[in-house]
Amino acid sequence: MASAVNKSVLSDVAAEVKKYHFPLEDVPRLSCNDPVVEQMIRNEEPVILTDTNLVAAGMQWSPQYLAENIGNGLYTVYSSKTQKFLYYDDKKVARVPDFSPPTVHEDMTFQNFLCKVNKRKEGDRWMYLQQSLNDTVGPPIVRDFTTFNWAWISEQQQKNKWGALTSNLLLVGMDGVITPVHYDEQQNFFAQICGFKRFILFDPSMFGCLYPYPVYHPHDRQSQVDFDNPDFVRFPRAKELRGRQAILGPGDVLYLPVYWWHQVESVPGRGMTVSVNFWYKSAPTEKIVYPLKPQQKVAMMRNIEKMITDALNSTEEVAPLMQAMVLGRYT
Amino acid sequence: MASAVNKSVLSDVAAEVKKYHFPLEDVPRLSCNDPVVEQMIRNEEPVILTDTNLVAAGMQWSPQYLAENIGNGLYTVYSSKTQKFLYYDDKKVARVPDFSPPTVHEDMTFQNFLCKVNKRKEGDRWMYLQQSLNDTVGPPIVRDFTTFNWAWISEQQQKNKWGALTSNLLLVGMDGVITPVHYDEQQNFFAQICGFKRFILFDPSMFGCLYPYPVYHPHDRQSQVDFDNPDFVRFPRAKELRGRQAILGPGDVLYLPVYWWHQVESVPGRGMTVSVNFWYKSAPTEKIVYPLKPQQKVAMMRNIEKMITDALNSTEEVAPLMQAMVLGRYT
Ligand SMILES: [Zn+2]
Ligand SMILES: [Zn+2]
């Protein structure tokens, strides 16, 4: 059994983290046996679960343990000049002529990654390993993986009529790395193994305050708002942001609902982080009920943006058409 | 044979008409036998045709002649406090709770209409008869109608692969009435019979400068820009307008292409106007060529607006969604 994270450590961590311009409410921390948990997951509300034992056998996955047991497969390692690792979609890079990727990624062995992290001096690039677990991992890791609490998580999947588990992303980050605010299109159970991660969350209705890049853009799903330096002239509604915060320590699992916005920070001064997420396809939409939910509106806006981009057969013509359709007419 | 309109009268009329804030170029006046005409119609460019004899037998359709020969059927007569008759769609009125119709319409006999027009004193409401010709018209009118130059117009229809003739609108307007700027979704041959009408035209690419009402709104297809008092704060791109002008006298026929914007003014001081239009469905879209034509983009924006309004099942939610989708993202 994984021991629950010490509450006083969590409040120390909460006191250390950066403050931004918006208020944050705490995400509830509950036992997975608490009856309200079922309801929260059904309602797509984030919740921290303290005792799922989801990755119990993986709790020994320190960077060192992984280096010794994960094998010689190649892992995708992102590097960045800053602590921030703004995601971009390689497949969309060609559509935006003047796009310059904010990070680069290369494939290397886990051992090579850890060696680079350990040798890193100030001013060197930051590094973040992000790779789906696959069949190249060594036998001890396979063994740990098979003892994950699949019974519990499959029960959640079935209760909520989710689709298939699509991947388990392994994240190994240097102390202080940040994944800027974005949303994903899948349901996620995010299991923290080593170190502390702080999630800043916003519900899907905050779409209008977070100004995601166009869908055709490599930064699709990522907010244009930089919390360290918000541009309230371009993004005035960013002032209306109201968020939630979840601080995860080893053994904690966050239910991160589909379309919820999240920024994820490896808490500075608390060492490297190791996490594994469990991405599931959402339930198929049941019969439509009005008014639509914010999530459904986001899905709809994504479809419209894709349709328009496809129909025009040109990314350059999308903005003028969108503007003509909306400015002075729906504003 | 209808005699062509005297050119010096046309230049007198052109000198009399109101000036607006945008420049106007003259629409060419050509014989329908001029070889460029065929090309202009194919390219959906407006052109005035002087010798179609389209409504030759109808050239005697003065208001008085109509009153004596049109029969006792009921005609839709719009009335307005001002000279302007901003169109609205009765079927869309219920969707906009605080909508107040700018005109009212009632059904009356042609004789009753003409009597009211003749008795009208300053300060009384303005009146404009607009009614599709139908089988209630009297035998002399039917006879005139059957002698219209159907051979010529059907040739145009076939050459350009247009669909069916959908209606012939009879328009009988008081001196000075104005139909504010809007576009229609059909091809139109507009035949002038009595008096002078001035068309102000804008090509479909001017959509972004004319700010049509939302598609769900009763004023769908009508511009929000008032040429007599343009609001350049709400509608800044109205400053970019560049138009064309067509002054039609008796016997002239304007080819008014689908999706072209038009404001139509019965030239003040030149008496009542009588006109008949011939609306045809557009050709089905052939294979798609990029970049899309402005007309195709307008059709696309209409479809998107309809889809969104339907999907949300609420007109009130359309503007917030459109804003969230576009502002700070495509602006
Ligand atoms: Zn994410
Ligand atoms: Zn019209």
XYZ file of C-alpha atoms and ligand atoms in Angstrom:
664
model
C 0.000 0.000 0.000
C 1.304 3.456 -0.872
C 1.257 5.730 2.127
C -0.742 8.905 1.677
C 1.172 12.143 1.238
C 1.860 13.982 4.465
C -0.618 16.877 4.725
C 1.911 19.255 6.248
C 4.245 18.720 3.278
C 1.361 19.617 0.981
C 0.659 22.828 2.836
C 4.372 23.707 2.730
C 4.325 23.146 -1.031
C 1.142 25.189 -1.402
C 2.844 28.073 0.401
C 5.870 27.912 -1.913
C 4.170 28.002 -5.316
C 3.979 31.029 -7.568
C 0.960 33.337 -7.390
C -0.773 34.430 -10.572
C -3.341 37.140 -11.296
C -6.374 34.889 -10.751
C -7.808 33.277 -7.626
C -7.486 29.527 -7.082
C -9.785 27.252 -5.165
C -8.523 23.897 -3.901
C -9.565 20.731 -5.696
C -10.961 18.300 -3.105
C -8.623 15.529 -1.872
C -10.686 12.430 -1.194
C -10.457 8.733 -0.630
C -11.505 6.819 -3.720
C -14.031 5.104 -1.469
C -15.744 8.385 -0.640
C -19.237 8.192 -2.171
C -19.025 11.720 -3.648
C -16.090 10.659 -5.847
C -18.269 8.596 -8.119
C -20.553 11.560 -8.599
C -17.683 13.959 -9.286
C -16.239 11.734 -11.973
C -19.645 11.285 -13.537
C -20.102 15.079 -13.541
C -16.619 15.637 -14.973
C -15.330 17.537 -11.934
C -11.632 17.224 -11.037
C -10.773 15.440 -7.798
C -7.574 14.236 -6.126
C -7.757 10.606 -5.016
C -5.361 9.675 -2.255
C -5.663 5.903 -2.005
C -6.327 4.363 -5.383
C -3.060 2.371 -5.341
C -3.321 2.885 -9.066
C 0.433 2.665 -9.614
C 1.347 1.068 -6.270
C 4.064 -1.161 -7.726
C 5.343 1.814 -9.680
C 5.976 3.890 -6.561
C 9.582 2.766 -6.710
C 9.965 4.396 -10.178
C 12.527 6.970 -9.168
C 14.554 8.347 -12.084
C 17.431 6.144 -10.886
C 15.253 3.003 -10.731
C 13.898 3.730 -14.181
C 17.413 4.226 -15.562
C 18.379 0.814 -14.201
C 15.278 -1.090 -15.271
C 13.587 0.547 -18.214
C 15.851 -0.958 -20.850
C 17.594 0.568 -23.839
C 14.586 1.809 -25.792
C 14.521 5.354 -27.141
C 12.483 8.016 -25.328
C 11.266 11.361 -26.587
C 12.975 14.135 -24.661
C 11.925 17.744 -25.150
C 14.360 20.531 -24.450
C 13.640 24.192 -23.970
C 15.616 27.358 -23.321
C 13.196 28.172 -20.509
C 11.355 26.155 -17.902
C 8.272 26.227 -20.108
C 7.495 23.453 -22.549
C 4.746 24.772 -24.776
C 3.434 21.808 -26.743
C 3.174 21.913 -30.519
C 1.887 19.418 -33.055
C 4.584 18.464 -35.555
C 1.908 17.571 -38.119
C 0.589 21.169 -38.153
C 3.931 22.984 -38.402
C 3.905 23.139 -42.217
C 0.569 25.004 -42.211
C 1.950 28.106 -40.488
C 4.848 29.420 -42.576
C 6.582 31.545 -39.950
C 6.193 29.108 -37.057
C 9.292 28.521 -34.957
C 9.034 25.647 -32.484
C 9.576 26.740 -28.867
C 11.055 23.358 -27.943
C 12.964 20.699 -29.812
C 12.708 16.993 -29.207
C 15.078 14.151 -29.770
C 15.032 10.460 -29.045
C 17.545 9.075 -26.560
C 17.897 6.278 -24.045
C 16.589 6.902 -20.573
C 20.124 6.611 -19.218
C 21.381 9.241 -21.624
C 18.523 11.553 -20.586
C 19.281 11.159 -16.883
C 22.989 11.666 -17.467
C 22.278 14.936 -19.314
C 19.966 16.098 -16.531
C 22.606 15.381 -13.905
C 25.350 17.176 -15.834
C 23.195 20.202 -16.577
C 24.634 23.622 -15.584
C 22.749 26.882 -15.213
C 22.067 28.396 -18.595
C 21.833 24.991 -20.283
C 18.583 23.902 -21.835
C 15.831 22.435 -19.663
C 14.739 18.863 -20.333
C 11.494 16.913 -20.045
C 10.991 13.283 -20.996
C 7.506 12.540 -22.332
C 6.943 9.165 -23.912
C 4.150 6.610 -24.023
C 5.100 3.391 -22.305
C 5.560 0.684 -24.914
C 6.915 -2.804 -25.312
C 10.584 -1.772 -25.312
C 10.568 -1.347 -21.522
C 12.566 -3.864 -19.504
C 10.976 -6.848 -17.651
C 10.928 -5.222 -14.157
C 8.963 -2.270 -15.529
C 6.574 -4.617 -17.352
C 6.085 -6.476 -14.073
C 5.330 -3.240 -12.180
C 2.992 -2.137 -14.971
C 0.956 -5.346 -14.869
C 0.413 -4.866 -11.118
C -1.108 -1.421 -11.577
C -4.612 -1.293 -10.097
C -6.339 -2.120 -13.364
C -9.386 -3.411 -11.503
C -10.105 0.013 -10.041
C -9.412 2.045 -13.149
C -11.360 -0.301 -15.442
C -14.302 0.012 -13.096
C -14.151 3.809 -13.537
C -13.878 3.403 -17.294
C -16.932 1.148 -17.413
C -19.078 3.125 -14.984
C -18.551 6.245 -17.055
C -18.857 4.481 -20.424
C -15.453 5.737 -21.505
C -13.832 4.280 -24.591
C -10.453 2.580 -24.845
C -7.335 3.390 -22.862
C -5.318 5.101 -25.573
C -1.951 5.528 -23.878
C 0.054 5.740 -20.701
C 2.356 8.697 -20.951
C 5.456 8.586 -18.756
C 6.570 12.084 -17.758
C 9.964 12.654 -16.179
C 10.688 16.307 -15.594
C 13.468 18.384 -14.151
C 12.747 20.324 -11.006
C 10.760 23.407 -12.036
C 9.541 22.489 -15.526
C 6.167 23.872 -16.602
C 3.625 22.656 -19.138
C 1.678 25.821 -19.991
C -2.079 25.949 -19.829
C -3.914 23.817 -22.424
C -6.694 21.267 -22.680
C -6.691 17.670 -23.899
C -9.398 15.810 -25.782
C -9.391 12.759 -23.533
C -10.300 11.782 -20.004
C -7.201 11.439 -17.822
C -6.220 9.826 -14.549
C -2.915 11.418 -13.706
C -0.792 9.416 -11.253
C 2.011 11.155 -9.397
C 4.986 8.965 -8.485
C 7.985 11.133 -7.559
C 8.173 14.764 -6.517
C 5.344 17.287 -6.474
C 3.260 18.600 -9.294
C 0.971 21.573 -9.109
C -2.029 21.638 -11.425
C -3.815 24.887 -12.176
C -7.207 23.982 -13.597
C -9.999 25.864 -15.363
C -13.345 24.473 -16.331
C -14.281 24.273 -20.032
C -16.515 27.355 -19.799
C -13.317 29.436 -19.476
C -12.541 28.890 -23.188
C -13.381 32.525 -23.919
C -10.918 33.744 -21.263
C -8.040 31.536 -22.416
C -7.878 32.297 -26.155
C -6.563 29.023 -27.550
C -4.601 29.165 -30.791
C -6.568 28.388 -33.973
C -7.265 24.695 -34.442
C -5.057 24.526 -37.552
C -2.106 26.017 -35.601
C 0.646 23.784 -34.179
C -0.265 25.191 -30.748
C -3.905 24.014 -31.141
C -5.447 23.438 -27.674
C -2.806 25.611 -26.002
C -3.793 28.986 -24.529
C -2.161 32.111 -25.906
C -2.273 33.634 -22.421
C 1.095 33.623 -20.644
C 0.353 33.560 -16.913
C 3.759 35.128 -16.141
C 3.046 38.082 -18.389
C -0.622 38.202 -19.398
C -1.416 40.547 -22.287
C -4.710 42.018 -21.141
C -4.924 44.229 -24.219
C -5.049 41.293 -26.633
C -6.747 38.980 -24.128
C -8.952 41.151 -21.925
C -11.130 38.311 -20.697
C -8.076 36.671 -19.098
C -8.881 39.044 -16.213
C -12.023 36.997 -15.557
C -10.111 33.767 -14.936
C -11.051 31.837 -11.812
C -9.188 28.583 -11.336
C -8.680 25.557 -9.165
C -5.475 24.143 -7.790
C -4.387 20.571 -7.171
C -1.029 19.799 -5.584
C -0.076 16.194 -6.126
C 2.522 14.251 -4.206
C 3.676 10.642 -4.569
C 0.713 8.270 -4.673
C -1.887 10.906 -5.511
C -4.074 10.491 -8.572
C -5.841 13.417 -10.180
C -8.982 12.881 -12.198
C -8.510 15.439 -14.978
C -11.732 15.632 -17.007
C -11.685 16.000 -20.776
C -11.587 19.633 -22.063
C -10.549 20.975 -18.654
C -7.719 23.472 -18.956
C -4.546 22.714 -17.014
C -1.117 24.141 -16.445
C 1.238 21.659 -14.795
C 4.270 22.747 -12.809
C 6.947 20.552 -11.254
C 7.194 22.371 -7.951
C 10.590 24.154 -7.781
C 13.022 22.970 -5.114
C 11.286 19.618 -4.740
C 13.403 17.630 -7.170
C 12.619 15.767 -10.350
C 9.102 14.548 -11.003
C 7.897 11.224 -12.324
C 4.273 10.788 -13.359
C 2.209 8.436 -15.482
C -1.093 9.334 -17.032
C -3.947 7.162 -18.212
C -5.756 8.607 -21.184
C -9.188 7.289 -22.084
C -11.526 8.179 -24.909
C -14.627 10.004 -23.735
C -18.053 8.422 -23.649
C -19.971 8.763 -26.913
C -22.449 11.652 -26.657
C -25.830 10.518 -25.422
C -28.976 12.287 -26.489
C -28.548 16.039 -26.719
C -29.884 18.180 -23.884
C -30.191 21.978 -24.091
C -28.516 24.202 -23.174
C -25.376 22.471 -24.417
C -22.568 21.939 -21.926
C -19.416 24.067 -22.295
C -17.525 20.911 -23.323
C -19.972 20.326 -26.162
C -19.578 23.918 -27.304
C -15.789 23.529 -27.367
C -16.130 20.381 -29.475
C -18.489 22.261 -31.782
C -16.133 25.223 -32.177
C -13.301 22.823 -33.006
C -15.421 21.205 -35.706
C -16.415 24.541 -37.198
C -12.817 25.714 -37.291
C -11.764 22.479 -38.998
C -14.617 22.680 -41.514
C -13.791 26.269 -42.430
C -10.070 25.576 -42.739
C -10.775 22.544 -44.946
C -13.370 24.328 -47.067
C -11.106 27.316 -47.721
C -8.154 25.006 -48.352
C -5.904 27.733 -46.949
C -5.047 28.709 -43.395
C -4.444 32.333 -44.440
C -8.049 32.855 -45.451
C -9.510 31.608 -42.158
C -8.975 34.750 -40.072
C -10.460 37.186 -42.654
C -13.540 34.982 -43.032
C -13.968 34.544 -39.273
C -13.635 38.288 -38.810
C -16.150 39.093 -41.567
C -18.575 36.589 -40.077
C -18.355 37.903 -36.514
C -17.053 41.477 -36.151
C -19.842 44.062 -35.963
C -22.343 41.239 -36.451
C -22.037 39.107 -33.308
C -19.968 41.609 -31.298
C -40.263 47.850 -79.650
C -39.658 49.804 -76.461
C -37.693 52.944 -77.199
C -34.432 53.268 -75.312
C -34.297 55.760 -72.469
C -33.063 59.189 -73.501
C -29.421 59.528 -72.422
C -29.780 63.178 -71.402
C -32.622 62.287 -69.024
C -30.363 59.675 -67.441
C -27.590 62.181 -66.918
C -30.095 64.646 -65.431
C -31.241 61.916 -63.018
C -27.638 60.995 -62.201
C -26.985 64.635 -61.291
C -30.024 64.732 -58.976
C -29.381 61.662 -56.822
C -28.052 61.721 -53.282
C -24.316 61.375 -52.639
C -23.073 58.954 -50.008
C -19.683 58.507 -48.341
C -18.381 55.978 -50.887
C -17.413 56.340 -54.544
C -19.618 54.878 -57.262
C -18.618 53.629 -60.667
C -21.203 53.348 -63.463
C -22.529 49.945 -64.402
C -22.153 49.544 -68.199
C -25.280 50.148 -70.338
C -25.201 47.805 -73.299
C -27.323 46.318 -76.014
C -28.238 42.752 -75.191
C -26.670 41.880 -78.542
C -23.276 43.206 -77.469
C -20.967 40.195 -77.274
C -19.508 41.250 -73.903
C -22.946 40.908 -72.275
C -22.872 37.125 -72.446
C -19.491 37.144 -70.750
C -20.621 39.549 -68.008
C -23.636 37.448 -67.127
C -21.504 34.301 -67.078
C -19.028 36.086 -64.755
C -21.848 37.400 -62.546
C -21.122 41.059 -63.261
C -24.056 43.501 -63.237
C -24.973 45.104 -66.531
C -27.828 47.308 -67.787
C -29.443 45.999 -70.954
C -31.245 48.598 -73.030
C -33.035 46.587 -75.691
C -34.126 43.231 -74.340
C -37.832 43.986 -74.908
C -38.203 41.732 -71.899
C -41.452 43.358 -70.782
C -42.311 45.137 -74.041
C -46.038 44.540 -73.752
C -45.845 45.581 -70.115
C -44.480 49.026 -70.909
C -48.046 50.359 -70.695
C -48.220 49.214 -67.028
C -48.614 52.632 -65.497
C -50.165 52.615 -62.012
C -53.404 53.801 -63.635
C -53.370 51.044 -66.272
C -52.686 48.464 -63.590
C -55.536 49.770 -61.440
C -57.869 49.390 -64.393
C -56.700 45.962 -65.573
C -55.102 44.004 -62.753
C -58.364 42.770 -61.270
C -59.579 42.636 -57.705
C -56.928 40.370 -56.173
C -55.232 41.354 -52.952
C -51.713 42.781 -53.019
C -49.167 43.078 -50.234
C -48.569 46.723 -49.472
C -45.839 47.768 -47.048
C -46.078 51.038 -45.209
C -43.350 52.881 -43.373
C -43.018 56.086 -41.370
C -39.985 56.962 -43.461
C -39.050 56.549 -47.097
C -37.046 53.477 -46.157
C -38.511 49.992 -46.323
C -36.099 47.744 -44.483
C -37.145 44.185 -45.260
C -37.738 41.665 -42.474
C -38.667 38.018 -42.517
C -41.933 37.385 -40.676
C -40.855 33.787 -39.995
C -37.833 34.960 -37.982
C -39.554 37.604 -35.844
C -40.317 35.224 -32.970
C -36.614 34.389 -32.557
C -35.611 37.900 -31.514
C -37.669 38.872 -28.463
C -37.281 42.652 -28.641
C -37.662 42.981 -32.399
C -39.960 45.727 -33.590
C -40.798 45.623 -37.277
C -39.810 48.830 -39.105
C -42.661 48.454 -41.584
C -46.077 46.901 -41.507
C -47.798 45.188 -44.373
C -51.391 44.625 -45.231
C -53.257 43.114 -48.122
C -55.459 45.360 -50.248
C -56.695 45.682 -53.806
C -54.528 47.540 -56.255
C -57.223 50.202 -56.606
C -57.305 50.748 -52.874
C -53.487 51.061 -52.819
C -53.451 53.644 -55.608
C -56.273 55.577 -53.983
C -54.336 55.757 -50.716
C -51.186 56.861 -52.526
C -53.093 59.619 -54.304
C -54.738 60.871 -51.097
C -51.470 60.825 -49.133
C -50.506 64.063 -47.349
C -47.110 65.018 -45.966
C -46.498 63.244 -42.657
C -48.602 60.229 -43.666
C -46.966 56.842 -43.985
C -45.087 55.939 -47.150
C -46.349 52.995 -49.200
C -44.760 50.364 -51.400
C -46.597 47.543 -53.146
C -44.527 44.354 -53.457
C -46.320 41.249 -54.592
C -45.525 38.271 -56.797
C -47.645 38.178 -59.897
C -50.124 35.327 -59.611
C -53.238 33.979 -61.293
C -55.606 36.559 -59.766
C -54.497 39.204 -62.263
C -57.009 40.269 -64.860
C -56.985 39.021 -68.493
C -55.263 42.082 -70.019
C -52.372 41.670 -67.595
C -52.175 37.938 -68.313
C -52.047 38.778 -72.023
C -49.230 41.292 -71.500
C -47.399 38.809 -69.310
C -47.528 36.046 -71.914
C -45.975 38.382 -74.477
C -42.936 39.085 -72.290
C -39.727 38.161 -74.121
C -39.564 34.665 -72.661
C -37.424 33.492 -75.553
C -34.600 35.837 -74.605
C -34.743 35.323 -70.870
C -35.010 31.525 -71.138
C -31.937 31.576 -73.343
C -30.057 33.394 -70.560
C -31.353 30.907 -68.021
C -30.177 27.942 -70.079
C -26.825 29.372 -71.111
C -25.991 29.991 -67.476
C -27.473 26.726 -66.207
C -29.761 28.574 -63.829
C -32.549 26.709 -62.093
C -36.256 27.509 -62.224
C -37.861 30.935 -62.400
C -39.160 31.227 -58.851
C -41.224 34.405 -59.048
C -41.990 37.664 -60.759
C -42.238 40.364 -58.139
C -44.274 43.404 -59.095
C -43.005 46.533 -57.330
C -45.045 49.720 -57.321
C -43.447 52.437 -55.259
C -44.192 56.003 -54.316
C -41.815 58.669 -55.530
C -38.746 58.545 -53.268
C -39.086 55.133 -51.609
C -35.871 53.316 -50.728
C -35.105 49.634 -50.242
C -31.973 49.678 -48.044
C -28.863 47.762 -48.953
C -29.161 43.961 -48.862
C -28.404 40.915 -50.966
C -30.681 38.221 -52.357
C -29.970 34.529 -52.820
C -31.167 34.354 -56.393
C -30.190 35.600 -59.825
C -32.348 38.532 -60.914
C -33.288 40.307 -64.117
C -34.849 43.523 -62.937
C -37.094 45.200 -65.511
C -37.939 48.876 -65.115
C -41.340 49.959 -66.457
C -42.310 53.345 -65.055
C -40.204 56.040 -63.452
C -36.542 55.864 -62.544
C -34.780 53.597 -60.126
C -31.261 54.031 -58.893
C -29.367 50.921 -57.863
C -26.306 51.175 -55.654
C -24.422 47.894 -55.989
C -21.539 46.236 -54.147
C -19.852 43.017 -55.125
C -20.066 40.023 -52.747
C -16.509 40.568 -51.474
C -17.853 43.652 -49.630
C -19.612 41.423 -47.073
C -17.080 42.406 -44.412
C -17.781 46.119 -44.987
C -21.580 45.806 -44.885
C -22.140 43.906 -41.616
C -25.320 41.998 -42.381
C -27.552 41.071 -39.463
C -27.145 37.533 -38.093
C -28.743 34.876 -40.282
C -31.303 34.017 -37.602
C -32.397 37.683 -37.373
C -35.516 38.930 -39.190
C -33.223 41.373 -41.038
C -31.056 38.485 -42.338
C -29.331 39.541 -45.632
C -29.870 43.239 -44.814
C -26.883 45.435 -43.977
C -26.759 47.127 -40.592
C -25.028 50.108 -42.196
C -27.322 53.090 -42.716
C -25.930 55.042 -45.660
C -27.591 58.238 -44.427
C -25.894 58.012 -41.062
C -23.121 55.392 -41.096
C -21.851 54.356 -37.667
C -18.136 54.055 -38.332
C -17.439 53.123 -34.727
C -19.515 49.950 -34.861
C -18.887 49.385 -38.562
C -15.396 50.737 -39.292
C -14.935 48.798 -42.518
C -17.923 50.647 -44.030
C -15.310 53.303 -44.826
C -13.784 50.903 -47.348
C -16.966 50.632 -49.411
C -16.581 51.091 -53.169
C -19.771 50.696 -55.167
C -21.337 50.777 -58.570
C -24.393 52.678 -59.740
C -27.087 51.775 -62.216
C -29.843 54.239 -63.097
C -32.729 52.510 -64.790
C -35.461 54.162 -66.808
C -38.458 52.618 -68.563
C -37.431 49.646 -70.726
C -34.083 49.084 -69.030
C -33.271 45.687 -67.576
C -30.590 45.232 -64.923
C -28.846 41.918 -64.538
C -28.416 41.751 -60.745
C -26.216 38.766 -59.884
C -26.900 36.565 -56.876
C -25.270 37.741 -53.608
C -24.578 41.226 -54.994
C -25.517 43.906 -52.518
C -28.046 46.493 -53.674
C -29.870 49.521 -52.382
C -32.744 50.572 -54.623
C -34.106 54.093 -54.667
C -37.119 55.415 -56.575
C -35.551 58.641 -57.777
C -37.237 61.561 -55.968
C -39.216 63.999 -58.084
C -39.594 61.514 -60.928
C -42.948 60.053 -59.921
C -44.075 56.589 -58.971
C -42.106 53.597 -60.102
C -43.294 50.297 -61.545
C -40.874 47.396 -61.910
C -41.006 43.633 -62.352
C -38.221 41.300 -61.414
C -37.417 37.818 -62.604
C -35.832 35.683 -59.909
C -34.030 32.488 -60.908
C -32.305 29.856 -58.838
C -28.550 29.853 -59.278
C -26.665 27.160 -61.132
C -25.663 24.193 -58.967
C -22.009 24.522 -57.903
C -19.666 22.793 -60.304
C -16.391 21.336 -59.109
C -14.738 23.451 -56.427
C -11.815 25.665 -57.459
C -9.518 27.387 -54.922
C -9.418 30.070 -53.766
C -13.188 30.108 -53.251
C -15.151 32.978 -54.789
C -16.586 35.616 -52.412
C -20.073 34.309 -53.252
C -19.087 30.835 -52.104
C -17.673 32.241 -48.869
C -20.938 34.082 -48.197
C -22.893 30.859 -48.749
C -20.489 29.082 -46.392
C -20.832 31.710 -43.652
C -24.617 31.462 -43.933
C -24.435 27.702 -43.488
C -22.128 27.973 -40.491
C -24.386 30.520 -38.830
C -27.399 28.293 -39.414
C -25.592 25.215 -38.091
C -24.491 27.009 -34.931
C -27.922 28.486 -34.288
C -29.544 25.077 -34.783
C -26.974 23.235 -32.673
C -27.290 25.673 -29.761
C -31.066 25.663 -30.102
C -31.037 29.265 -28.859
C -30.349 32.526 -30.639
C -29.063 34.123 -27.432
C -26.130 31.748 -27.189
C -24.900 32.396 -30.725
C -23.102 35.701 -30.122
C -21.167 34.519 -27.017
C -20.009 31.397 -28.861
C -19.035 33.333 -31.992
C -17.120 35.813 -29.850
C -15.294 33.088 -27.895
C -14.404 31.361 -31.167
C -13.031 34.467 -32.888
C -12.003 37.303 -30.560
C -8.293 37.263 -29.671
C -7.958 34.069 -31.714
C -8.674 35.114 -35.293
C -8.457 38.872 -34.684
Zn -2.434 17.947 -20.804
Zn -33.242 42.667 -53.407
